[in-house]
Short mmCIF file of C-alpha atoms and ligand atoms in Angstrom, two decimals:
data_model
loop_
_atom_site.label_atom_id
_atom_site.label_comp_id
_atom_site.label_asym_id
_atom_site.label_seq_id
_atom_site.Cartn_x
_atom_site.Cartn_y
_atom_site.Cartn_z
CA UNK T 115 7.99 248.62 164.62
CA UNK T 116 5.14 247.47 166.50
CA UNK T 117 1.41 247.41 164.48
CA UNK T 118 -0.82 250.50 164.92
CA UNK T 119 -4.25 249.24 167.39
CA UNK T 120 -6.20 249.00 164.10
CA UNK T 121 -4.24 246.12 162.64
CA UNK T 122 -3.77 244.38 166.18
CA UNK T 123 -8.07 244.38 166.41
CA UNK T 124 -7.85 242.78 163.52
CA UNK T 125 -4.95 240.45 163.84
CA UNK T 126 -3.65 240.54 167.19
CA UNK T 127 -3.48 237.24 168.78
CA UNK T 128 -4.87 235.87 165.56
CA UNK T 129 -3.63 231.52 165.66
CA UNK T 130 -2.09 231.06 162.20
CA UNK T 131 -2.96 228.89 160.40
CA UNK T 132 -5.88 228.21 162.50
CA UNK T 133 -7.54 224.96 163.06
CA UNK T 134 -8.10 223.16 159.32
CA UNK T 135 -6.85 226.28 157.94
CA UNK T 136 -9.68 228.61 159.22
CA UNK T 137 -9.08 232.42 158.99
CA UNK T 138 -11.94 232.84 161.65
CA UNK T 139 -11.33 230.75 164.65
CA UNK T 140 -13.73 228.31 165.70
CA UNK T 141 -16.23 227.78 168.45
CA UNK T 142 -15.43 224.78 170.82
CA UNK T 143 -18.68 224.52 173.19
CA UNK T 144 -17.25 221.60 174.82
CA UNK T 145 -17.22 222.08 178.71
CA UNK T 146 -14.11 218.95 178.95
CA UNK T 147 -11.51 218.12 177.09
CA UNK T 148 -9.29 214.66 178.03
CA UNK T 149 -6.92 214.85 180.58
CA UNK T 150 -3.02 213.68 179.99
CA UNK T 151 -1.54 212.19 183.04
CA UNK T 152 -0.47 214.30 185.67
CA UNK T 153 -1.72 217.33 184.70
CA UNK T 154 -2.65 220.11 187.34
CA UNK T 155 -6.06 221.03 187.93
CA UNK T 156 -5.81 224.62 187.27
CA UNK T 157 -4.84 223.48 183.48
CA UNK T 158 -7.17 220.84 182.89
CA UNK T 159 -9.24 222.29 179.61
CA UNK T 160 -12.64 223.01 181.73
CA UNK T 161 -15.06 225.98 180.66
CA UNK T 162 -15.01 227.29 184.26
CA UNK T 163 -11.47 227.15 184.44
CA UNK T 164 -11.25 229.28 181.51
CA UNK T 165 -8.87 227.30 179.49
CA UNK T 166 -10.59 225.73 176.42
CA UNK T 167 -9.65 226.53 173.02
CA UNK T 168 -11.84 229.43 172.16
CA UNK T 169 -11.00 231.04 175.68
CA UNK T 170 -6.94 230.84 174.83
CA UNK T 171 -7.99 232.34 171.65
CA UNK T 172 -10.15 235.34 173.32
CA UNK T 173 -7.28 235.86 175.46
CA UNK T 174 -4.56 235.93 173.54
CA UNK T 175 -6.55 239.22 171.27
CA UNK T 176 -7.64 240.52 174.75
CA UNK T 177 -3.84 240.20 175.82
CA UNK T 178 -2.79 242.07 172.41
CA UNK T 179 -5.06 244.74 172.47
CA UNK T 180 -3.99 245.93 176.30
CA UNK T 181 0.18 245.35 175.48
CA UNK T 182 -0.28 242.54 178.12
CA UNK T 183 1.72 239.60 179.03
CA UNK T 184 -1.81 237.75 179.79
CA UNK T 185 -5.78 238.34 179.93
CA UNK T 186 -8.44 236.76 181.22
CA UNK T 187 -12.17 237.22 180.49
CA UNK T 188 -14.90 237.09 183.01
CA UNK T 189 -18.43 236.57 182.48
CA UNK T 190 -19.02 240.43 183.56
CA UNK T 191 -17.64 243.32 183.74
CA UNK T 192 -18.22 243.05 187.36
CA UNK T 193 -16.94 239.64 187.49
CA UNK T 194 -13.87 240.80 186.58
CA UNK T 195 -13.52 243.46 189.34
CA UNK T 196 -15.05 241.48 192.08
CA UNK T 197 -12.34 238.72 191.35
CA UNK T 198 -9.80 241.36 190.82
CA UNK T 199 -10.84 243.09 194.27
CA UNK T 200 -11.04 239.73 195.79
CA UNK T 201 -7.62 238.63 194.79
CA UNK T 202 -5.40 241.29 196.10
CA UNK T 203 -7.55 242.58 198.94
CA UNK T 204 -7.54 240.44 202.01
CA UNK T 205 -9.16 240.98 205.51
CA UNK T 206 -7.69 244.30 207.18
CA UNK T 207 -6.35 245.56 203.67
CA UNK T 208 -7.15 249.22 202.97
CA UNK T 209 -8.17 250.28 199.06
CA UNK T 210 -7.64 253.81 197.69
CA UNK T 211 -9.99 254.44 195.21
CA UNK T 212 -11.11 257.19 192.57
CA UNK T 213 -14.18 259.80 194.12
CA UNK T 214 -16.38 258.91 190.93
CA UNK T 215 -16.76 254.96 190.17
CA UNK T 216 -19.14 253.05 188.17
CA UNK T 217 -22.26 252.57 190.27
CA UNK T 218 -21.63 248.97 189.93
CA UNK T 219 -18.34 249.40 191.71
CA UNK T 220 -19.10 251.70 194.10
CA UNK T 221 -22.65 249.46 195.00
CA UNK T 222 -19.98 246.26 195.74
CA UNK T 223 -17.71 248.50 197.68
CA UNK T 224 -20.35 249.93 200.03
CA UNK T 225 -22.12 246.86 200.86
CA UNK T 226 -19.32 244.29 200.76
CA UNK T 227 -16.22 245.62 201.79
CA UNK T 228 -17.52 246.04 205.39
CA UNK T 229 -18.36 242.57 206.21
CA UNK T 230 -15.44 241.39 203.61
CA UNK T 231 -12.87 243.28 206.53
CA UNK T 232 -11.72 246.19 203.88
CA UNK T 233 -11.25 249.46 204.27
CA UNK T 234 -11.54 252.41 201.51
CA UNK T 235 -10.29 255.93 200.70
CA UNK T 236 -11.82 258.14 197.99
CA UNK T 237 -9.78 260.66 196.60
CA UNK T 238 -10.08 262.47 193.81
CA UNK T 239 -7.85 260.97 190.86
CA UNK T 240 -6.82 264.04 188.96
CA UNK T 241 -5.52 265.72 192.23
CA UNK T 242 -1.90 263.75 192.68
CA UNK T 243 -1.23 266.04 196.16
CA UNK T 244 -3.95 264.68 197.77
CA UNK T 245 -3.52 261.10 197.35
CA UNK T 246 -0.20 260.28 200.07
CA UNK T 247 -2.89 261.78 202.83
CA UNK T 248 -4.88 258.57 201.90
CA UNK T 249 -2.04 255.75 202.48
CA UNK T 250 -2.28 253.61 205.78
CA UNK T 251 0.25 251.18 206.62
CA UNK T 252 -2.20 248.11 204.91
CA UNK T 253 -2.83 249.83 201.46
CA UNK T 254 -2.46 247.15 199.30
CA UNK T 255 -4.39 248.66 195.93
CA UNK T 256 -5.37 251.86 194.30
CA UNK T 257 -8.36 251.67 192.09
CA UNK T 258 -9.43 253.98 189.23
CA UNK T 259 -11.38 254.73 185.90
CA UNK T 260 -9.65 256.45 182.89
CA UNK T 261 -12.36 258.62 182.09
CA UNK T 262 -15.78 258.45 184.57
CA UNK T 263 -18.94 258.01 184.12
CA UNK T 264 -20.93 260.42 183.86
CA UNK T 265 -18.86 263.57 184.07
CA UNK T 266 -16.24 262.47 181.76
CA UNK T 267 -13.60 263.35 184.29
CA UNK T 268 -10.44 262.00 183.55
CA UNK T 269 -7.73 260.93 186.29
CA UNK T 270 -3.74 261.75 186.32
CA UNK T 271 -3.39 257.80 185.24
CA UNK T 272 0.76 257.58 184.70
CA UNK T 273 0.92 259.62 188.24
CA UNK T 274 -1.70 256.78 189.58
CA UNK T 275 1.04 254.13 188.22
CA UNK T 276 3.72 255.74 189.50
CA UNK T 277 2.53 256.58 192.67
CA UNK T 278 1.39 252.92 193.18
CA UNK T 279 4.89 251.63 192.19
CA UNK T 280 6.39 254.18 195.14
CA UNK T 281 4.41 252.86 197.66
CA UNK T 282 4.33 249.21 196.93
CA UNK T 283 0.40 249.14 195.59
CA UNK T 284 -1.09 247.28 192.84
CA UNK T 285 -2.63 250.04 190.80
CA UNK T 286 -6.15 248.70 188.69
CA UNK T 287 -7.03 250.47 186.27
CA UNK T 288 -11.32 250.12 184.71
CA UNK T 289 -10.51 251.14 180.93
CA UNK T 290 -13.85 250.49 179.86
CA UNK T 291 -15.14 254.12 178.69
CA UNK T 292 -11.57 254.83 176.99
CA UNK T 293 -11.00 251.29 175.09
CA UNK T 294 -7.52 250.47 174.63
CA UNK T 295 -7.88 252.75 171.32
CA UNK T 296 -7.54 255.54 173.23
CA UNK T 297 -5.51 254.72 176.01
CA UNK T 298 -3.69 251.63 177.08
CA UNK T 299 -2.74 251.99 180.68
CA UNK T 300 -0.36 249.07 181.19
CA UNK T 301 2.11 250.89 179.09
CA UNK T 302 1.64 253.86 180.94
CA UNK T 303 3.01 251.70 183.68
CA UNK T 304 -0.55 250.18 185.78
CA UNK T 305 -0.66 247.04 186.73
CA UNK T 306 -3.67 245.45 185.96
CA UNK T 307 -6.72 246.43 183.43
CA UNK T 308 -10.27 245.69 183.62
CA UNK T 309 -13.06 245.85 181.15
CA UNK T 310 -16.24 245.97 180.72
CA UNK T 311 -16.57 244.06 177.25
CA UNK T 312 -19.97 244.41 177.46
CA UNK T 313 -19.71 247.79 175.75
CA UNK T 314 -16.82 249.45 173.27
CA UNK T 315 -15.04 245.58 173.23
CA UNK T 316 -17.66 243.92 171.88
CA UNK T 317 -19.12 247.24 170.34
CA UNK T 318 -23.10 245.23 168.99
CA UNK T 319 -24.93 245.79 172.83
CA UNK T 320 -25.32 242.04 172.15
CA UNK T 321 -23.24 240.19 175.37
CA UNK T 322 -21.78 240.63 178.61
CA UNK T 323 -18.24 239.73 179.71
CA UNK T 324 -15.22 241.83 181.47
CA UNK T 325 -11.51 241.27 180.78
CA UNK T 326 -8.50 241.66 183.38
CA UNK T 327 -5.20 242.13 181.82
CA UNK T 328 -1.89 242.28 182.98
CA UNK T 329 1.19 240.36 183.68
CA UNK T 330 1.31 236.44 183.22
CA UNK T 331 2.12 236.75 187.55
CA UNK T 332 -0.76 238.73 188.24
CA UNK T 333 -3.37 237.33 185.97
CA UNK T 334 -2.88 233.93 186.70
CA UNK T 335 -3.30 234.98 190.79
CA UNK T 336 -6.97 236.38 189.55
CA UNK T 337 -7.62 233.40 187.32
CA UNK T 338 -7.44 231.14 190.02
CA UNK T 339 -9.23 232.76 192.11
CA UNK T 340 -12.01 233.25 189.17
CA UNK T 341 -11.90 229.49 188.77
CA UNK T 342 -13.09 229.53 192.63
CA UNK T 343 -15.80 231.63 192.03
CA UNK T 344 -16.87 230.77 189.02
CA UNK T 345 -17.31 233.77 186.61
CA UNK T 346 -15.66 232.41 183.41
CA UNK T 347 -16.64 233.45 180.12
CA UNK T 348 -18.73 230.94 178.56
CA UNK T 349 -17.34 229.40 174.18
CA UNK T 350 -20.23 231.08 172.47
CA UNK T 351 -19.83 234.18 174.10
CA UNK T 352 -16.30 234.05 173.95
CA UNK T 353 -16.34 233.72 169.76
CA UNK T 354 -18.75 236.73 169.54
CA UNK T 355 -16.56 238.79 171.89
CA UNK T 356 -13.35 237.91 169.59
CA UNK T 357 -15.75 238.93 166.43
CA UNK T 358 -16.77 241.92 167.64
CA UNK T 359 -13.23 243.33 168.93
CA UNK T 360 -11.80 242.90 164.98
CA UNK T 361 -14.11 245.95 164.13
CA UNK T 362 -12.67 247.77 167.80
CA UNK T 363 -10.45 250.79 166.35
CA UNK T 364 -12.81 251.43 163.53
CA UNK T 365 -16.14 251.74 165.64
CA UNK T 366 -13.90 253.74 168.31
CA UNK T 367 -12.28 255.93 165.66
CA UNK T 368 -16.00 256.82 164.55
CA UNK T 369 -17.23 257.16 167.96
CA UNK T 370 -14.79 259.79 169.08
CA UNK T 371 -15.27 261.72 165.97
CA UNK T 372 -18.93 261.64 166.45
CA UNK T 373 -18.47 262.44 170.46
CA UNK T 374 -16.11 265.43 169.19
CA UNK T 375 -18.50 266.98 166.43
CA UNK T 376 -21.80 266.33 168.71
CA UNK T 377 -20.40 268.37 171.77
CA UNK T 378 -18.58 270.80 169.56
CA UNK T 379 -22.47 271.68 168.30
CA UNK T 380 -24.02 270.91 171.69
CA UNK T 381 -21.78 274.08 173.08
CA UNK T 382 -22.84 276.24 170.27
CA UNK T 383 -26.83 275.98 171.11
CA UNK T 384 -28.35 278.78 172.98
CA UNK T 385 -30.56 275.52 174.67
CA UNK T 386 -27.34 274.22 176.31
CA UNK T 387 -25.67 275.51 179.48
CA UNK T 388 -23.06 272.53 179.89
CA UNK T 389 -21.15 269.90 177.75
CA UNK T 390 -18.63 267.67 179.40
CA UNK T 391 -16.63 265.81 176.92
CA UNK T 392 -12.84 265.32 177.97
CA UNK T 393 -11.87 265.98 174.41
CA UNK T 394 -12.56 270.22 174.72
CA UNK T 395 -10.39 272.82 176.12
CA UNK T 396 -13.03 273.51 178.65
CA UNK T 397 -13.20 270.55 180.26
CA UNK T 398 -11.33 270.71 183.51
CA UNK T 399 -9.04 267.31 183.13
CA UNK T 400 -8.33 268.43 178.87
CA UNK T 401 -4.99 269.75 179.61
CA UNK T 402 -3.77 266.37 181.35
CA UNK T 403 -5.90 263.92 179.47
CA UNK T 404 -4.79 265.11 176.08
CA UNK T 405 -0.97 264.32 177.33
CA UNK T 406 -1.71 260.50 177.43
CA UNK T 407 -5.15 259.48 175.96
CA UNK T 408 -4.84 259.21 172.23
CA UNK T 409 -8.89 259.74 171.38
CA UNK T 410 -11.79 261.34 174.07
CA UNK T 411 -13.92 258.66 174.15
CA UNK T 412 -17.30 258.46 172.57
CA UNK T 413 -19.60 259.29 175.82
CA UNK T 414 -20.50 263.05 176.79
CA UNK T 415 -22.87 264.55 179.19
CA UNK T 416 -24.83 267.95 178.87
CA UNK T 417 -27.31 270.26 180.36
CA UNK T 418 -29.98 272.06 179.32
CA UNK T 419 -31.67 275.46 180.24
CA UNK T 420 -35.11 273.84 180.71
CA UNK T 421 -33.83 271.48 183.21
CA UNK T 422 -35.45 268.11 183.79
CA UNK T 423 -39.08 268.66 181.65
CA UNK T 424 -36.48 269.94 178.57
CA UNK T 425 -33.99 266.67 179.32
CA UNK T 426 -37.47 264.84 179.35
CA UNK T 427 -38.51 266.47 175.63
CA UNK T 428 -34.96 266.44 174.01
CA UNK T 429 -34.56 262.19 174.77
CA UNK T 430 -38.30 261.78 173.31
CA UNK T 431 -37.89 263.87 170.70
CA UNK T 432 -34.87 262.27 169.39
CA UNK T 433 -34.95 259.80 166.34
CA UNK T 434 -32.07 257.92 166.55
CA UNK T 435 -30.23 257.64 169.81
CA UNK T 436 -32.27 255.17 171.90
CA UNK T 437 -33.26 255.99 174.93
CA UNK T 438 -31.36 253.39 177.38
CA UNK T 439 -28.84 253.20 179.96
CA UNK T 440 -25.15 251.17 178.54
CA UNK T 441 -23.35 252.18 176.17
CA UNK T 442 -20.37 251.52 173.77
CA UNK T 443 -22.54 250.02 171.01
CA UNK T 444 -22.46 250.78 166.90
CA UNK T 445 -26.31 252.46 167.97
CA UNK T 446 -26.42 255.97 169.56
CA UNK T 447 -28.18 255.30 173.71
CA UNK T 448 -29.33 258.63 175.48
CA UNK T 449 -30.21 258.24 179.17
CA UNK T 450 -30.83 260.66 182.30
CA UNK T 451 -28.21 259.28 185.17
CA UNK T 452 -30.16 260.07 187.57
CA UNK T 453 -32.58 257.39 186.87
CA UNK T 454 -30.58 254.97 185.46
CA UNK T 455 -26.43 254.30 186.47
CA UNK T 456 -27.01 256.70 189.34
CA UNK T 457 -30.42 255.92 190.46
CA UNK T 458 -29.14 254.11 193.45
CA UNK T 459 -27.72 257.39 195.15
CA UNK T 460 -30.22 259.69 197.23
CA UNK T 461 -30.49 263.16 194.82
CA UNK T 462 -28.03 264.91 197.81
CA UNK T 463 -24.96 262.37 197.79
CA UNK T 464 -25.78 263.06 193.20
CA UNK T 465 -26.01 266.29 193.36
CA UNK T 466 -22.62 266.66 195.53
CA UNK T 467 -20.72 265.90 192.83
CA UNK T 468 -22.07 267.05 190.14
CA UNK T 469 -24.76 264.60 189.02
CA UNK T 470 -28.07 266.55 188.84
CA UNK T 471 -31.16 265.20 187.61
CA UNK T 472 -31.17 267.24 184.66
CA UNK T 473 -28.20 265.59 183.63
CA UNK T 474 -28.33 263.99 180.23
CA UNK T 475 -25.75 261.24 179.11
CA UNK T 476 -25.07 260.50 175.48
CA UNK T 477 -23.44 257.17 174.64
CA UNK T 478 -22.38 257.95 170.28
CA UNK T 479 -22.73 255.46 168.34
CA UNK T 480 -21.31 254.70 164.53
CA UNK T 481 -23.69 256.60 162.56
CA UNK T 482 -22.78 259.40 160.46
CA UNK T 483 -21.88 262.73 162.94
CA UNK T 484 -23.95 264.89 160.41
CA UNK T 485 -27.51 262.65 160.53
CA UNK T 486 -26.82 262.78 164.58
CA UNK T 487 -26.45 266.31 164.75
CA UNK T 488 -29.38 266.99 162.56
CA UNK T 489 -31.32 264.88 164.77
CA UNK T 490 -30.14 267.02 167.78
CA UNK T 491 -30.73 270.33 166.26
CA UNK T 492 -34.42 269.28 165.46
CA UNK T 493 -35.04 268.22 169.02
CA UNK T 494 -33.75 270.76 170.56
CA UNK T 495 -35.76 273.00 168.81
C1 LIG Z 25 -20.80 248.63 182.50
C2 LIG Z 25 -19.59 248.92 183.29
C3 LIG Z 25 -19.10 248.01 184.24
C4 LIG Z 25 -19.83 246.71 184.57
O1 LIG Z 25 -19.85 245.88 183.47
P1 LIG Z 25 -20.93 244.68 183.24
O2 LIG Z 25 -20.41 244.06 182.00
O3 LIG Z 25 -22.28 245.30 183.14
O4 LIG Z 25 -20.80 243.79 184.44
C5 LIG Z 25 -17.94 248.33 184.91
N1 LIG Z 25 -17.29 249.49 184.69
C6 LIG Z 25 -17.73 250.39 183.81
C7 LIG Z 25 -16.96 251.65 183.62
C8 LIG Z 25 -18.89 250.15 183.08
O5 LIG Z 25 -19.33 251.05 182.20
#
């Protein structure tokens, strides 16, 4: 029987025993490590070729976590998608791609596939009849997030894999807002999965680094192309990654309970005219999402009837959610999209699909559901 996700956070890739018998495993800073004869360069123990003790370590809980053969992790979240992008895209290649993407994503897309030779097709993810429209004879990839940000829309992900697999693409899948608590999609038969660790991974707001996972074949292609441009994952950061994904399942567990109870009351208030939170029967994708994701997520999005000057007064208002963009951290974060992970749209190209300025996203964080809600229900008020 293979271990539930709580006992892989804590053990999963664990070295035992480690180094001079240490249950946590140790930092090694050093950039070089000696050389034996004839060894490759790609395996020479460099920081920036991501192979140094503490990196193996990361990688080997990263590579647990996901059910991979092999991880890598990235400096970014970004650095892992640009690398991934940049490793199975080539000049001429044509990308299908999810309709909603993090702006991050969609920012590198616009400006750099252009002049990088690439060509890309939105579609919308949760709409399988649509997608064979998209395909061109150089389609290489198809690109897409488990649940989005900031509608919580979540995409028809084993129909993504499978559909991928039909037509010869590598299917990528950004698993950041899910975690692999909730959803793992190499077993649902993707190809490759990126992170963000920057949020539920490392869980304590407190880092930055991205994770691709995958098979040993297909990481190692975007591990050498990392070591070209340089995005690796520096020791110290590494460590406090690996620390912070032993507490994974039990910050997620908490998070999607609090996610659950906060919209369930958020739907109930005569102040509120829309929740979206995946995990509801009202939510357009909870039908199909509740078939393979195993938890919601802890992110959800409302309205209110005041519009922008009531978002404006509830996110003041509020004592403990902090008003900042992110997310995926033990401490509740409140933001307006609009100004923050969206601000780079005009209001028209937001508005189109869906993301008005009154929109109000709540990132849940550990605290208790009942001191959140409390905290809501005064605001509101
Ligand atoms: C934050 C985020 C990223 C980018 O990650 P960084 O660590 O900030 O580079 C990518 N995808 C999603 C879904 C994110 O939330």
């Amino acid at each position: 029987m293979s271990p539930n996700i709580d006992t892989v956070a804590v053990h999963g890739g664990e070295v035992r025993p480690g180094p001079e018998g240490s249950v946590v495993h140790p930092i090694y800073q050093g950039t070089v490590f000696a050389v034996p004869a004839g060894t490759d360069y790609h395996d020479i123990k460099y920081l920036r070729l991501s192979s140094t003790p503490t990196q193996n370590y990361l990688h080997g809980k990263l590579a647990a976590l996901e059910g991979a053969e092999a991880a890598l992790a990235t400096a970014s979240g970004m650095a892992a998608i640009s690398a991934t992008l940049l490793t199975f895209l080539k000049t001429g290649d044509h990308i299908i791609v999810g309709d909603t993407l993090y702006g991050g994503t969609q920012d590198f897309l616009d400006h750099h596939a252009p002049e990088l030779g690439w060509t890309v097709t939105a579609v919308d993810p949760a709409k399988p009849e649509t997608w064979a429209d998209a395909l061109t004879p150089t389609t290489r990839a198809f690109y897409v997030e488990t649940i989005t940000n900031p509608l919580m829309r979540v995409g028809r992900i084993p129909e993504v894999a499978a559909f991928a697999r039909e037509h010869g693409l590598v299917s990528i899948v950004d698993n950041t807002f899910a975690s692999p608590v909730n959803f793992r999609p190499l077993e649902a038969g993707c190809d490759i999965v990126l992170h963000s660790a920057t949020k539920y991974l490392n869980g304590h707001s407190d880092l930055v680094a991205g994770v691709v996972a995958g098979s040993a074949e297909l990481v190692a292609r975007v591990r050498h192309s990392l070591n070209h441009y340089g995005g690796s994952l520096d020791a110290h950061a590494a460590y406090l990654l690996a620390r912070g994904v032993k507490t994974l399942a039990l910050r997620v567990e908490r998070q999607n309970a609090n996610a659950a109870a906060l919209a369930e009351f958020l739907a109930g208030h005569e102040s509120v005219t829309t929740v979206n939170y995946a995990g509801q029967s009202w939510h357009p994708d909870h039908e199909h999402a509740r078939t393979f994701l195993s938890g919601f997520g802890g992110m959800l999005s409302l309205r209110l009837a005041g519009g922008v000057p009531a978002a404006e007064r509830l996110i003041e208002g509020l004592e403990l959610p902090y008003g900042a963009p992110s997310l995926g951290g033990v401490e509740s974060l409140i933001t307006r999209p609009a100004l923050t992970s969206h601000a780079g749209m005009t209001r028209e190209a937001r508005e189109a699909v869906g993301i008005t300025d009154d929109l109000i996203r709540v990132s849940c964080g550990i605290e208790s559901a009942e001191d959140l809600i409390a905290d809501f229900a005064r605001a509101l008020k």
